[in-house]
Amino acid sequence: MEKENKTQTQSAAAAQGAQAQTETGAAAGLGKFKSVDALLNAYNSLEAEFTRRSQRLRELEERLRAENDTPAQAAGDTERAVNGGKPEQAAPRAAEVERELADKVRRIAEEYFAARERAANEKASAPYIMAEGGGFSAAPAVRARSLDEAGRLAAEFFRKNG
């Protein structure tokens, strides 16, 4: 039925084109095509090429979907690789490997969070300031609350460090 509609449409288009060609006396609106038949042939070949490419695209999409839909098979391959290629022993060995990996991940996470907690709880130490002769000394822990107090602290600091 679809082919009948296609042929009817093509014959109707050819008839209209031929009628337009005879009325105008020339193929004025056909562009680079010399006749309506040439235009129709070009359209048909373009449609056939489009159909072929659409089918090819559909095949490639189906193949890609099939490759992506097989994670269970890939998991089985991994289990066989872990167990030396023996599928009958796959489940016990895979469970053991899973437990080992879970323990390692848990230990690493605990160490990480413990280190972060230690760093957060450590008291910030005073920065070191370079004195004369290349020696380092700790900056005073006292902070000035006024300009006079800052002057006294600076004078005391310079007296101690020469």
Short mmCIF file of C-alpha atoms in Angstrom, two decimals:
data_model
loop_
_atom_site.label_atom_id
_atom_site.label_comp_id
_atom_site.label_asym_id
_atom_site.label_seq_id
_atom_site.Cartn_x
_atom_site.Cartn_y
_atom_site.Cartn_z
CA MET A 1 0.00 0.00 0.00
CA GLU A 2 2.86 2.33 0.82
CA LYS A 3 4.48 1.63 -2.54
CA GLU A 4 1.19 2.37 -4.32
CA ASN A 5 0.93 5.73 -2.56
CA LYS A 6 4.54 6.47 -3.46
CA THR A 7 4.03 5.68 -7.14
CA GLN A 8 0.80 7.68 -7.23
CA THR A 9 2.57 10.65 -5.65
CA GLN A 10 5.47 10.36 -8.08
CA SER A 11 3.21 10.10 -11.12
CA ALA A 12 1.13 13.05 -9.90
CA ALA A 13 4.28 15.10 -9.38
CA ALA A 14 5.56 14.17 -12.82
CA ALA A 15 2.22 15.10 -14.41
CA GLN A 16 2.13 18.44 -12.62
CA GLY A 17 5.73 19.13 -13.59
CA ALA A 18 5.09 18.23 -17.21
CA GLN A 19 2.00 20.45 -17.24
CA ALA A 20 3.97 23.34 -15.74
CA GLN A 21 6.76 22.77 -18.24
CA THR A 22 4.38 22.89 -21.20
CA GLU A 23 2.58 25.95 -19.83
CA THR A 24 5.78 27.95 -19.32
CA GLY A 25 7.53 26.47 -22.30
CA ALA A 26 10.70 25.81 -20.31
CA ALA A 27 11.84 24.35 -17.04
CA ALA A 28 12.27 27.74 -15.36
CA GLY A 29 11.85 26.64 -11.71
CA LEU A 30 13.88 23.43 -11.85
CA GLY A 31 17.27 24.93 -11.08
CA LYS A 32 20.12 22.70 -12.24
CA PHE A 33 17.77 19.96 -13.51
CA LYS A 34 16.96 19.89 -17.21
CA SER A 35 13.54 18.34 -16.88
CA VAL A 36 10.97 17.24 -14.37
CA ASP A 37 11.95 13.62 -14.96
CA ALA A 38 15.58 14.39 -14.04
CA LEU A 39 14.39 16.12 -10.87
CA LEU A 40 12.16 13.16 -10.00
CA ASN A 41 15.03 10.69 -10.58
CA ALA A 42 17.33 12.77 -8.38
CA TYR A 43 14.68 12.91 -5.66
CA ASN A 44 14.18 9.14 -5.79
CA SER A 45 17.90 8.43 -5.57
CA LEU A 46 18.21 10.89 -2.66
CA GLU A 47 15.32 9.19 -0.88
CA ALA A 48 16.92 5.75 -1.41
CA GLU A 49 20.25 6.98 -0.02
CA PHE A 50 18.50 8.48 2.99
CA THR A 51 16.72 5.18 3.61
CA ARG A 52 20.00 3.24 3.42
CA ARG A 53 21.71 5.59 5.86
CA SER A 54 18.76 5.48 8.25
CA GLN A 55 18.86 1.68 8.24
CA ARG A 56 22.62 1.69 8.84
CA LEU A 57 22.20 4.13 11.71
CA ARG A 58 19.47 1.96 13.25
CA GLU A 59 21.75 -1.12 12.99
CA LEU A 60 24.61 0.71 14.69
CA GLU A 61 22.33 2.00 17.46
CA GLU A 62 21.00 -1.52 18.07
CA ARG A 63 24.54 -2.91 18.22
CA LEU A 64 25.58 -0.19 20.67
CA ARG A 65 22.50 -0.84 22.82
CA ALA A 66 23.27 -4.57 22.81
CA GLU A 67 26.86 -3.93 23.90
CA ASN A 68 25.74 -1.64 26.71
CA ASP A 69 23.04 -4.04 27.93
CA THR A 70 25.45 -6.85 28.91
CA PRO A 71 26.96 -5.77 32.27
CA ALA A 72 26.03 -9.12 33.81
CA GLN A 73 28.16 -10.93 31.26
CA ALA A 74 31.04 -8.53 31.95
CA ALA A 75 30.68 -9.16 35.69
CA GLY A 76 30.86 -12.90 35.05
CA ASP A 77 34.02 -12.40 33.01
CA THR A 78 35.54 -10.45 35.90
CA GLU A 79 34.64 -13.17 38.39
CA ARG A 80 36.18 -15.83 36.16
CA ALA A 81 39.32 -13.73 35.82
CA VAL A 82 39.54 -13.33 39.60
CA ASN A 83 39.08 -17.05 40.15
CA GLY A 84 41.53 -18.20 37.53
CA GLY A 85 38.91 -18.87 34.87
CA LYS A 86 36.93 -21.44 36.87
CA PRO A 87 33.27 -20.41 36.77
CA GLU A 88 32.20 -23.06 39.30
CA GLN A 89 34.32 -21.34 41.98
CA ALA A 90 33.41 -17.81 40.92
CA ALA A 91 30.93 -16.95 43.64
CA PRO A 92 32.99 -17.84 46.76
CA ARG A 93 36.17 -16.18 45.48
CA ALA A 94 34.31 -13.08 44.28
CA ALA A 95 32.68 -12.65 47.69
CA GLU A 96 36.09 -12.94 49.36
CA VAL A 97 37.62 -10.34 47.05
CA GLU A 98 34.64 -8.07 47.63
CA ARG A 99 35.10 -8.31 51.42
CA GLU A 100 38.82 -7.55 51.13
CA LEU A 101 38.17 -4.51 48.96
CA ALA A 102 35.43 -3.28 51.29
CA ASP A 103 37.80 -3.59 54.27
CA LYS A 104 40.52 -1.66 52.45
CA VAL A 105 38.11 1.10 51.47
CA ARG A 106 36.78 1.30 55.03
CA ARG A 107 40.33 1.54 56.48
CA ILE A 108 41.34 4.25 54.03
CA ALA A 109 38.19 6.25 54.76
CA GLU A 110 38.73 5.94 58.53
CA GLU A 111 42.35 7.09 58.21
CA TYR A 112 41.31 10.02 56.04
CA PHE A 113 38.60 11.20 58.42
CA ALA A 114 40.84 10.70 61.46
CA ALA A 115 43.57 12.81 59.83
CA ARG A 116 41.05 15.54 59.02
CA GLU A 117 39.77 15.51 62.60
CA ARG A 118 43.33 15.69 64.01
CA ALA A 119 44.13 18.62 61.73
CA ALA A 120 40.96 20.44 62.77
CA ASN A 121 41.63 19.86 66.48
CA GLU A 122 45.28 20.91 66.44
CA LYS A 123 45.95 24.31 67.89
CA ALA A 124 47.28 26.69 65.30
CA SER A 125 50.90 27.41 66.12
CA ALA A 126 52.41 30.85 65.91
CA PRO A 127 54.11 31.63 62.63
CA TYR A 128 57.88 31.77 62.58
CA ILE A 129 59.59 35.07 61.83
CA MET A 130 63.17 35.29 60.59
CA ALA A 131 65.41 37.28 62.93
CA GLU A 132 68.92 38.60 62.35
CA GLY A 133 71.50 36.06 61.29
CA GLY A 134 68.99 33.74 59.65
CA GLY A 135 67.57 32.33 62.89
CA PHE A 136 63.87 31.69 63.28
CA SER A 137 61.82 32.63 66.29
CA ALA A 138 58.14 32.21 67.04
CA ALA A 139 55.96 35.28 66.86
CA PRO A 140 54.44 36.36 70.13
CA ALA A 141 51.11 34.72 70.91
CA VAL A 142 49.74 37.91 72.49
CA ARG A 143 47.70 40.16 70.27
CA ALA A 144 47.52 43.87 70.79
CA ARG A 145 44.12 45.32 71.66
CA SER A 146 45.14 48.95 71.21
CA LEU A 147 47.76 51.00 69.42
CA ASP A 148 49.72 51.66 72.64
CA GLU A 149 49.80 47.95 73.46
CA ALA A 150 50.97 47.20 69.90
CA GLY A 151 53.80 49.71 70.34
CA ARG A 152 54.89 48.10 73.62
CA LEU A 153 54.79 44.60 72.10
CA ALA A 154 56.83 45.73 69.09
CA ALA A 155 59.42 47.45 71.31
CA GLU A 156 59.68 44.36 73.50
CA PHE A 157 60.04 42.14 70.46
CA PHE A 158 62.82 44.27 68.97
CA ARG A 159 64.67 44.44 72.30
CA LYS A 160 64.63 40.64 72.59
CA ASN A 161 65.70 40.03 69.02
CA GLY A 162 68.37 42.73 68.88
#
